[in-house]
PDB file of C-alpha atoms in Angstrom:
ATOM      1  CA  MET A   1      27.485  -3.915  -8.477  1.00  0.00           C
ATOM      2  CA  VAL A   2      23.907  -2.861  -9.580  1.00  0.00           C
ATOM      3  CA  GLU A   3      22.683  -4.576 -12.353  1.00  0.00           C
ATOM      4  CA  LEU A   4      20.205  -2.243 -14.294  1.00  0.00           C
ATOM      5  CA  LYS A   5      17.142  -4.365 -16.026  1.00  0.00           C
ATOM      6  CA  ASN A   6      16.030  -3.381 -19.237  1.00  0.00           C
ATOM      7  CA  ASP A   7      11.866  -3.188 -19.855  1.00  0.00           C
ATOM      8  CA  THR A   8      11.538  -7.007 -20.720  1.00  0.00           C
ATOM      9  CA  ALA A   9      13.058  -8.416 -17.268  1.00  0.00           C
ATOM     10  CA  ILE A  10      11.166  -5.592 -15.357  1.00  0.00           C
ATOM     11  CA  ASP A  11       7.848  -6.926 -16.921  1.00  0.00           C
ATOM     12  CA  ALA A  12       8.989 -10.229 -15.602  1.00  0.00           C
ATOM     13  CA  MET A  13       9.486  -9.132 -12.464  1.00  0.00           C
ATOM     14  CA  TYR A  14       6.199  -8.174 -12.423  1.00  0.00           C
ATOM     15  CA  ARG A  15       4.820 -11.518 -13.031  1.00  0.00           C
ATOM     16  CA  THR A  16       7.232 -12.981 -10.183  1.00  0.00           C
ATOM     17  CA  GLY A  17       5.717 -10.263  -7.943  1.00  0.00           C
ATOM     18  CA  GLN A  18       1.769 -10.952  -8.093  1.00  0.00           C
ATOM     19  CA  VAL A  19       2.767 -14.414  -6.934  1.00  0.00           C
ATOM     20  CA  VAL A  20       4.025 -12.691  -4.103  1.00  0.00           C
ATOM     21  CA  ALA A  21       1.569 -10.492  -4.060  1.00  0.00           C
ATOM     22  CA  ASP A  22      -1.458 -13.965  -4.660  1.00  0.00           C
ATOM     23  CA  ALA A  23       0.276 -15.537  -1.682  1.00  0.00           C
ATOM     24  CA  LEU A  24       0.028 -12.806   0.897  1.00  0.00           C
ATOM     25  CA  LYS A  25      -3.716 -11.762  -0.379  1.00  0.00           C
ATOM     26  CA  ALA A  26      -4.006 -15.637   0.743  1.00  0.00           C
ATOM     27  CA  VAL A  27      -2.188 -15.594   3.715  1.00  0.00           C
ATOM     28  CA  GLU A  28      -3.714 -12.384   4.960  1.00  0.00           C
ATOM     29  CA  LYS A  29      -7.635 -14.129   4.056  1.00  0.00           C
ATOM     30  CA  ALA A  30      -6.419 -17.541   5.797  1.00  0.00           C
ATOM     31  CA  ALA A  31      -5.359 -15.470   9.235  1.00  0.00           C
ATOM     32  CA  GLY A  32      -7.966 -15.836  11.815  1.00  0.00           C
ATOM     33  CA  VAL A  33      -8.401 -16.507  15.653  1.00  0.00           C
ATOM     34  CA  GLY A  34      -7.115 -20.286  16.368  1.00  0.00           C
ATOM     35  CA  VAL A  35      -4.832 -20.258  12.808  1.00  0.00           C
ATOM     36  CA  SER A  36      -1.319 -21.319  13.417  1.00  0.00           C
ATOM     37  CA  LEU A  37       1.351 -19.669  11.731  1.00  0.00           C
ATOM     38  CA  LEU A  38       2.532 -23.203  10.178  1.00  0.00           C
ATOM     39  CA  GLU A  39      -0.639 -23.241   8.477  1.00  0.00           C
ATOM     40  CA  LEU A  40      -0.209 -19.940   6.871  1.00  0.00           C
ATOM     41  CA  ASP A  41       3.074 -20.842   5.832  1.00  0.00           C
ATOM     42  CA  GLU A  42       1.326 -24.370   4.365  1.00  0.00           C
ATOM     43  CA  VAL A  43      -0.963 -21.849   2.316  1.00  0.00           C
ATOM     44  CA  ALA A  44       1.665 -19.872   0.462  1.00  0.00           C
ATOM     45  CA  ARG A  45       3.232 -23.189   0.044  1.00  0.00           C
ATOM     46  CA  ASP A  46       0.222 -23.903  -1.733  1.00  0.00           C
ATOM     47  CA  VAL A  47       0.628 -20.634  -4.190  1.00  0.00           C
ATOM     48  CA  LEU A  48       3.803 -21.449  -5.335  1.00  0.00           C
ATOM     49  CA  ARG A  49       3.139 -25.083  -6.152  1.00  0.00           C
ATOM     50  CA  GLY A  50       0.109 -23.585  -8.053  1.00  0.00           C
ATOM     51  CA  ALA A  51       2.436 -20.673  -9.635  1.00  0.00           C
ATOM     52  CA  GLY A  52       5.558 -23.241 -10.882  1.00  0.00           C
ATOM     53  CA  ALA A  53       7.222 -20.709  -8.240  1.00  0.00           C
ATOM     54  CA  THR A  54      10.377 -21.197  -5.900  1.00  0.00           C
ATOM     55  CA  SER A  55      10.761 -20.059  -2.129  1.00  0.00           C
ATOM     56  CA  PRO A  56      14.221 -17.800  -1.768  1.00  0.00           C
ATOM     57  CA  PHE A  57      13.433 -17.773   1.837  1.00  0.00           C
ATOM     58  CA  LEU A  58      13.346 -21.800   2.369  1.00  0.00           C
ATOM     59  CA  GLY A  59      16.903 -22.812   3.428  1.00  0.00           C
ATOM     60  CA  TYR A  60      18.268 -19.428   2.973  1.00  0.00           C
ATOM     61  CA  LEU A  61      21.480 -19.137   5.258  1.00  0.00           C
ATOM     62  CA  PRO A  62      22.830 -15.630   5.855  1.00  0.00           C
ATOM     63  CA  SER A  63      25.778 -14.895   8.070  1.00  0.00           C
ATOM     64  CA  PHE A  64      24.215 -14.022  10.805  1.00  0.00           C
ATOM     65  CA  ALA A  65      21.914 -16.864  11.179  1.00  0.00           C
ATOM     66  CA  PRO A  66      22.563 -20.114  13.234  1.00  0.00           C
ATOM     67  CA  THR A  67      20.310 -22.568  11.211  1.00  0.00           C
ATOM     68  CA  PRO A  68      18.846 -22.206   6.909  1.00  0.00           C
ATOM     69  CA  PHE A  69      15.382 -20.438   7.115  1.00  0.00           C
ATOM     70  CA  PRO A  70      12.836 -23.524   7.555  1.00  0.00           C
ATOM     71  CA  ALA A  71       9.939 -21.839   5.726  1.00  0.00           C
ATOM     72  CA  VAL A  72       8.945 -20.470   3.107  1.00  0.00           C
ATOM     73  CA  LEU A  73       6.850 -17.142   5.162  1.00  0.00           C
ATOM     74  CA  CYS A  74       8.187 -14.972   7.710  1.00  0.00           C
ATOM     75  CA  THR A  75       5.660 -14.708  10.359  1.00  0.00           C
ATOM     76  CA  SER A  76       6.515 -11.875  12.917  1.00  0.00           C
ATOM     77  CA  VAL A  77       3.953 -11.842  15.848  1.00  0.00           C
ATOM     78  CA  ASN A  78       3.213  -8.527  17.909  1.00  0.00           C
ATOM     79  CA  ASP A  79       6.836  -7.352  19.368  1.00  0.00           C
ATOM     80  CA  ALA A  80       8.487  -9.400  16.657  1.00  0.00           C
ATOM     81  CA  ILE A  81      10.066  -7.337  13.959  1.00  0.00           C
ATOM     82  CA  VAL A  82      10.583  -9.243  11.508  1.00  0.00           C
ATOM     83  CA  HIS A  83      12.552 -12.572  10.441  1.00  0.00           C
ATOM     84  CA  GLY A  84       9.246 -14.838  12.508  1.00  0.00           C
ATOM     85  CA  VAL A  85       9.715 -18.425  12.244  1.00  0.00           C
ATOM     86  CA  PRO A  86       6.454 -20.028  11.487  1.00  0.00           C
ATOM     87  CA  ASP A  87       5.864 -22.344  14.308  1.00  0.00           C
ATOM     88  CA  GLY A  88       2.690 -24.057  16.226  1.00  0.00           C
ATOM     89  CA  TYR A  89       1.356 -20.396  17.466  1.00  0.00           C
ATOM     90  CA  ARG A  90      -1.986 -20.000  16.940  1.00  0.00           C
ATOM     91  CA  LEU A  91      -3.592 -16.317  16.612  1.00  0.00           C
ATOM     92  CA  ARG A  92      -5.218 -14.877  19.231  1.00  0.00           C
ATOM     93  CA  ASP A  93      -7.696 -11.618  18.607  1.00  0.00           C
ATOM     94  CA  GLY A  94      -6.196  -8.696  18.677  1.00  0.00           C
ATOM     95  CA  ASP A  95      -2.636  -9.716  17.135  1.00  0.00           C
ATOM     96  CA  LEU A  96      -0.080  -7.515  15.257  1.00  0.00           C
ATOM     97  CA  VAL A  97       0.515  -9.852  12.556  1.00  0.00           C
ATOM     98  CA  SER A  98       3.625  -8.693   9.772  1.00  0.00           C
ATOM     99  CA  VAL A  99       4.234 -11.494   6.824  1.00  0.00           C
ATOM    100  CA  ASP A 100       6.907 -11.067   4.493  1.00  0.00           C
ATOM    101  CA  PHE A 101       7.183 -13.532   1.723  1.00  0.00           C
ATOM    102  CA  GLY A 102       9.160 -14.102  -1.419  1.00  0.00           C
ATOM    103  CA  ALA A 103       9.197 -15.794  -5.059  1.00  0.00           C
ATOM    104  CA  GLU A 104      11.447 -16.888  -7.627  1.00  0.00           C
ATOM    105  CA  LEU A 105       9.930 -17.199 -11.423  1.00  0.00           C
ATOM    106  CA  GLY A 106      11.372 -17.624 -15.098  1.00  0.00           C
ATOM    107  CA  GLY A 107      15.004 -16.601 -12.844  1.00  0.00           C
ATOM    108  CA  TRP A 108      13.772 -13.589 -11.627  1.00  0.00           C
ATOM    109  CA  ALA A 109      12.402 -12.970  -7.732  1.00  0.00           C
ATOM    110  CA  GLY A 110       9.672 -11.387  -5.621  1.00  0.00           C
ATOM    111  CA  ASP A 111       9.990  -9.760  -1.927  1.00  0.00           C
ATOM    112  CA  SER A 112       7.318  -7.822  -0.001  1.00  0.00           C
ATOM    113  CA  ALA A 113       5.610  -7.743   2.975  1.00  0.00           C
ATOM    114  CA  VAL A 114       2.149  -6.413   4.592  1.00  0.00           C
ATOM    115  CA  SER A 115       0.808  -6.306   8.682  1.00  0.00           C
ATOM    116  CA  PHE A 116      -2.470  -6.585   9.604  1.00  0.00           C
ATOM    117  CA  ILE A 117      -4.779  -7.274  12.385  1.00  0.00           C
ATOM    118  CA  VAL A 118      -6.448 -10.487  13.388  1.00  0.00           C
ATOM    119  CA  GLY A 119      -9.772  -9.926  15.058  1.00  0.00           C
ATOM    120  CA  THR A 120     -10.591  -7.182  16.978  1.00  0.00           C
ATOM    121  CA  PRO A 121      -8.523  -3.847  15.992  1.00  0.00           C
ATOM    122  CA  ARG A 122      -6.590  -1.952  18.783  1.00  0.00           C
ATOM    123  CA  ALA A 123      -6.740   2.032  18.088  1.00  0.00           C
ATOM    124  CA  GLN A 124      -2.801   2.087  18.693  1.00  0.00           C
ATOM    125  CA  ASP A 125      -1.900  -0.962  16.354  1.00  0.00           C
ATOM    126  CA  VAL A 126      -4.502   0.642  13.193  1.00  0.00           C
ATOM    127  CA  ARG A 127      -2.452   3.810  13.698  1.00  0.00           C
ATOM    128  CA  LEU A 128       1.122   1.437  13.353  1.00  0.00           C
ATOM    129  CA  VAL A 129      -0.293  -0.016  10.412  1.00  0.00           C
ATOM    130  CA  GLU A 130      -1.272   2.861   8.621  1.00  0.00           C
ATOM    131  CA  THR A 131       1.349   4.553   9.366  1.00  0.00           C
ATOM    132  CA  ALA A 132       4.069   1.622   8.016  1.00  0.00           C
ATOM    133  CA  GLU A 133       2.005   1.939   4.734  1.00  0.00           C
ATOM    134  CA  ARG A 134       2.303   5.854   4.884  1.00  0.00           C
ATOM    135  CA  ALA A 135       5.905   5.390   5.143  1.00  0.00           C
ATOM    136  CA  LEU A 136       6.028   2.894   2.598  1.00  0.00           C
ATOM    137  CA  ALA A 137       4.096   4.858   0.410  1.00  0.00           C
ATOM    138  CA  ALA A 138       6.592   8.031   1.035  1.00  0.00           C
ATOM    139  CA  GLY A 139       9.429   5.624   0.107  1.00  0.00           C
ATOM    140  CA  ILE A 140       7.835   4.923  -3.090  1.00  0.00           C
ATOM    141  CA  GLY A 141       7.050   8.316  -3.902  1.00  0.00           C
ATOM    142  CA  ALA A 142      10.639   9.232  -3.725  1.00  0.00           C
ATOM    143  CA  ALA A 143      12.192   6.581  -5.831  1.00  0.00           C
ATOM    144  CA  VAL A 144      12.594   8.350  -8.366  1.00  0.00           C
ATOM    145  CA  VAL A 145      15.132   9.125 -11.793  1.00  0.00           C
ATOM    146  CA  GLY A 146      17.462  11.704 -10.772  1.00  0.00           C
ATOM    147  CA  ASN A 147      16.718  11.596  -7.236  1.00  0.00           C
ATOM    148  CA  ARG A 148      18.897   9.125  -4.557  1.00  0.00           C
ATOM    149  CA  ILE A 149      18.777   5.977  -2.409  1.00  0.00           C
ATOM    150  CA  GLY A 150      19.028   8.902   0.910  1.00  0.00           C
ATOM    151  CA  ASP A 151      15.844  10.624  -0.911  1.00  0.00           C
ATOM    152  CA  ILE A 152      14.121   7.447  -0.354  1.00  0.00           C
ATOM    153  CA  ALA A 153      15.928   6.430   3.435  1.00  0.00           C
ATOM    154  CA  HIS A 154      14.477  10.139   4.013  1.00  0.00           C
ATOM    155  CA  ALA A 155      10.957  10.021   3.398  1.00  0.00           C
ATOM    156  CA  ILE A 156      10.455   7.047   5.348  1.00  0.00           C
ATOM    157  CA  GLY A 157      12.249   7.952   8.143  1.00  0.00           C
ATOM    158  CA  THR A 158      10.863  11.320   8.161  1.00  0.00           C
ATOM    159  CA  VAL A 159       6.700   9.730   8.378  1.00  0.00           C
ATOM    160  CA  CYS A 160       8.394   7.286  11.420  1.00  0.00           C
ATOM    161  CA  ARG A 161       9.804   9.858  13.117  1.00  0.00           C
ATOM    162  CA  ALA A 162       6.653  12.380  13.274  1.00  0.00           C
ATOM    163  CA  ALA A 163       4.611   9.557  14.265  1.00  0.00           C
ATOM    164  CA  GLY A 164       6.390   8.714  17.427  1.00  0.00           C
ATOM    165  CA  TYR A 165       7.637   5.237  16.085  1.00  0.00           C
ATOM    166  CA  GLY A 166      11.488   4.060  16.252  1.00  0.00           C
ATOM    167  CA  ILE A 167      13.253   2.613  13.514  1.00  0.00           C
ATOM    168  CA  PRO A 168      15.480  -0.465  13.677  1.00  0.00           C
ATOM    169  CA  ASP A 169      18.936   0.384  13.183  1.00  0.00           C
ATOM    170  CA  GLY A 170      20.818  -1.729  10.379  1.00  0.00           C
ATOM    171  CA  PHE A 171      17.782  -3.285   8.730  1.00  0.00           C
ATOM    172  CA  GLY A 172      16.368  -1.596   5.813  1.00  0.00           C
ATOM    173  CA  GLY A 173      15.556  -2.497   2.246  1.00  0.00           C
ATOM    174  CA  HIS A 174      17.862  -3.766  -0.933  1.00  0.00           C
ATOM    175  CA  GLY A 175      17.967  -4.520  -4.535  1.00  0.00           C
ATOM    176  CA  ILE A 176      16.185  -7.381  -5.843  1.00  0.00           C
ATOM    177  CA  GLY A 177      16.480  -8.899  -9.199  1.00  0.00           C
ATOM    178  CA  ARG A 178      18.090 -12.075 -10.210  1.00  0.00           C
ATOM    179  CA  ARG A 179      18.203 -13.129  -6.524  1.00  0.00           C
ATOM    180  CA  MET A 180      16.880 -11.807  -3.813  1.00  0.00           C
ATOM    181  CA  HIS A 181      19.342  -9.811  -1.838  1.00  0.00           C
ATOM    182  CA  GLU A 182      21.708  -7.424  -4.356  1.00  0.00           C
ATOM    183  CA  ASP A 183      22.920  -4.228  -4.017  1.00  0.00           C
ATOM    184  CA  PRO A 184      22.511  -1.357  -3.645  1.00  0.00           C
ATOM    185  CA  SER A 185      20.941  -1.334   0.256  1.00  0.00           C
ATOM    186  CA  VAL A 186      18.209   1.248   1.251  1.00  0.00           C
ATOM    187  CA  PRO A 187      18.049   2.565   4.660  1.00  0.00           C
ATOM    188  CA  ASN A 188      14.644   3.059   6.216  1.00  0.00           C
ATOM    189  CA  GLU A 189      16.055   6.426   7.696  1.00  0.00           C
ATOM    190  CA  GLY A 190      19.116   8.861   6.047  1.00  0.00           C
ATOM    191  CA  ARG A 191      19.463  12.503   4.199  1.00  0.00           C
ATOM    192  CA  ALA A 192      17.947  13.583   1.611  1.00  0.00           C
ATOM    193  CA  GLY A 193      20.654  13.868  -1.757  1.00  0.00           C
ATOM    194  CA  ARG A 194      22.958  11.803  -0.088  1.00  0.00           C
ATOM    195  CA  GLY A 195      23.949   8.212  -1.482  1.00  0.00           C
ATOM    196  CA  MET A 196      23.703   6.644  -5.167  1.00  0.00           C
ATOM    197  CA  PRO A 197      21.610   8.020  -8.068  1.00  0.00           C
ATOM    198  CA  LEU A 198      18.768   6.147  -8.890  1.00  0.00           C
ATOM    199  CA  ARG A 199      18.587   5.602 -12.361  1.00  0.00           C
ATOM    200  CA  HIS A 200      15.758   3.653 -14.750  1.00  0.00           C
ATOM    201  CA  GLY A 201      15.820  -0.123 -14.703  1.00  0.00           C
ATOM    202  CA  MET A 202      17.044  -0.208 -10.547  1.00  0.00           C
ATOM    203  CA  VAL A 203      14.805  -2.756  -9.233  1.00  0.00           C
ATOM    204  CA  LEU A 204      14.644  -2.413  -4.979  1.00  0.00           C
ATOM    205  CA  ALA A 205      12.522  -3.823  -2.320  1.00  0.00           C
ATOM    206  CA  ILE A 206      11.740  -0.500   0.262  1.00  0.00           C
ATOM    207  CA  GLU A 207      10.395  -2.017   3.458  1.00  0.00           C
ATOM    208  CA  PRO A 208       9.996   0.228   6.790  1.00  0.00           C
ATOM    209  CA  MET A 209      10.191  -1.679   9.921  1.00  0.00           C
ATOM    210  CA  LEU A 210       8.380   0.859  12.834  1.00  0.00           C
ATOM    211  CA  VAL A 211       8.852  -0.263  16.236  1.00  0.00           C
ATOM    212  CA  GLY A 212       5.338   0.915  18.222  1.00  0.00           C
ATOM    213  CA  GLY A 213       7.220   2.037  21.240  1.00  0.00           C
ATOM    214  CA  GLY A 214       9.647   4.800  20.000  1.00  0.00           C
ATOM    215  CA  THR A 215      12.851   2.991  20.701  1.00  0.00           C
ATOM    216  CA  ASP A 216      14.833   1.508  18.366  1.00  0.00           C
ATOM    217  CA  GLY A 217      16.483  -1.215  20.257  1.00  0.00           C
ATOM    218  CA  PHE A 218      15.983  -5.181  18.858  1.00  0.00           C
ATOM    219  CA  HIS A 219      17.215  -8.634  20.130  1.00  0.00           C
ATOM    220  CA  ALA A 220      17.499 -11.440  18.073  1.00  0.00           C
ATOM    221  CA  ALA A 221      14.911 -14.514  19.946  1.00  0.00           C
ATOM    222  CA  PRO A 222      16.701 -17.953  20.861  1.00  0.00           C
ATOM    223  CA  ASP A 223      15.608 -19.049  17.522  1.00  0.00           C
ATOM    224  CA  GLY A 224      18.843 -16.644  15.893  1.00  0.00           C
ATOM    225  CA  TRP A 225      16.445 -15.578  13.586  1.00  0.00           C
ATOM    226  CA  THR A 226      13.368 -13.655  14.633  1.00  0.00           C
ATOM    227  CA  LEU A 227      13.855  -9.840  15.907  1.00  0.00           C
ATOM    228  CA  ARG A 228      11.888  -8.731  18.849  1.00  0.00           C
ATOM    229  CA  THR A 229      11.515  -4.882  20.465  1.00  0.00           C
ATOM    230  CA  ASP A 230      13.744  -4.558  23.371  1.00  0.00           C
ATOM    231  CA  ASP A 231      10.977  -3.115  24.889  1.00  0.00           C
ATOM    232  CA  GLY A 232       8.198  -5.195  24.029  1.00  0.00           C
ATOM    233  CA  SER A 233       6.157  -2.986  21.810  1.00  0.00           C
ATOM    234  CA  ARG A 234       4.677  -3.851  19.160  1.00  0.00           C
ATOM    235  CA  ALA A 235       5.984  -3.544  15.361  1.00  0.00           C
ATOM    236  CA  ALA A 236       4.847  -3.172  11.430  1.00  0.00           C
ATOM    237  CA  HIS A 237       6.375  -4.155   8.577  1.00  0.00           C
ATOM    238  CA  ALA A 238       5.766  -3.036   4.582  1.00  0.00           C
ATOM    239  CA  GLU A 239       7.093  -3.831   1.905  1.00  0.00           C
ATOM    240  CA  HIS A 240       7.165  -3.908  -1.822  1.00  0.00           C
ATOM    241  CA  THR A 241       9.303  -4.259  -5.106  1.00  0.00           C
ATOM    242  CA  VAL A 242       9.406  -1.373  -6.812  1.00  0.00           C
ATOM    243  CA  ALA A 243      11.240  -0.808 -10.004  1.00  0.00           C
ATOM    244  CA  ILE A 244      12.352   2.419 -11.015  1.00  0.00           C
ATOM    245  CA  THR A 245      11.806   4.090 -14.788  1.00  0.00           C
ATOM    246  CA  THR A 246      11.445   7.108 -16.052  1.00  0.00           C
ATOM    247  CA  ALA A 247       7.323   7.103 -16.378  1.00  0.00           C
ATOM    248  CA  GLY A 248       7.643   6.957 -11.888  1.00  0.00           C
ATOM    249  CA  PRO A 249       8.039   4.039  -9.828  1.00  0.00           C
ATOM    250  CA  ARG A 250       5.873   0.224 -10.604  1.00  0.00           C
ATOM    251  CA  ILE A 251       5.744  -2.063  -7.971  1.00  0.00           C
ATOM    252  CA  LEU A 252       5.701  -5.057  -9.350  1.00  0.00           C
ATOM    253  CA  THR A 253       4.006  -6.387  -6.254  1.00  0.00           C
ATOM    254  CA  ALA A 254       0.865  -4.070  -6.400  1.00  0.00           C
ATOM    255  CA  ARG A 255      -1.724  -6.190  -4.125  1.00  0.00           C
TER     256      ARG A 255
END
């Protein structure tokens, strides 16, 4: 069931979204050569504590996972697409890092992700990250009253495929509200004009995931959480929590 949020609830979700935005900004600022992924997780925890918010990631246990997620931040480096578990790995010059973060405040959830390059960027990585952001912008642009879920999926997929990138099958965005994951699912590829109609008050986490090598294959790492590209190429991930309103899409996690 899809819960339509009223304007008061959307305003409350914006406040949660700004905690998420602040954490991602702090994590990206702290990321540098020699900094560990566990240290980045601690930066995110500090933002949660300062805001009086909690983490929907910490302890999360979906059906596919072997153990509860042990952190508040997902840190996916280079060939990791999503769900990377923070550990003692220290960032190196040229690493491509995707960080995904969620918060809960006042009974409402927010979720967002950003990809960036540590130190000296490679041209192909810059293009990959920029394309992920363009795909996200295209998906948000299609998130208007009167369109359908398929229009968002089609907009994202068109940008990704035109650039020659792969799209991991079965992973995409989702509804969000009182819980981090709600109906409906929001695929990253699909046919325009298909799927659930978009209505004022729907709130979606829109999140393209791109595989740099152009193939769609992926596999789970031994930790049971991290998803890695089958071809070993790098990946990028971008995400915002977006409210669909009669005035147009409202990005609740805008940084």
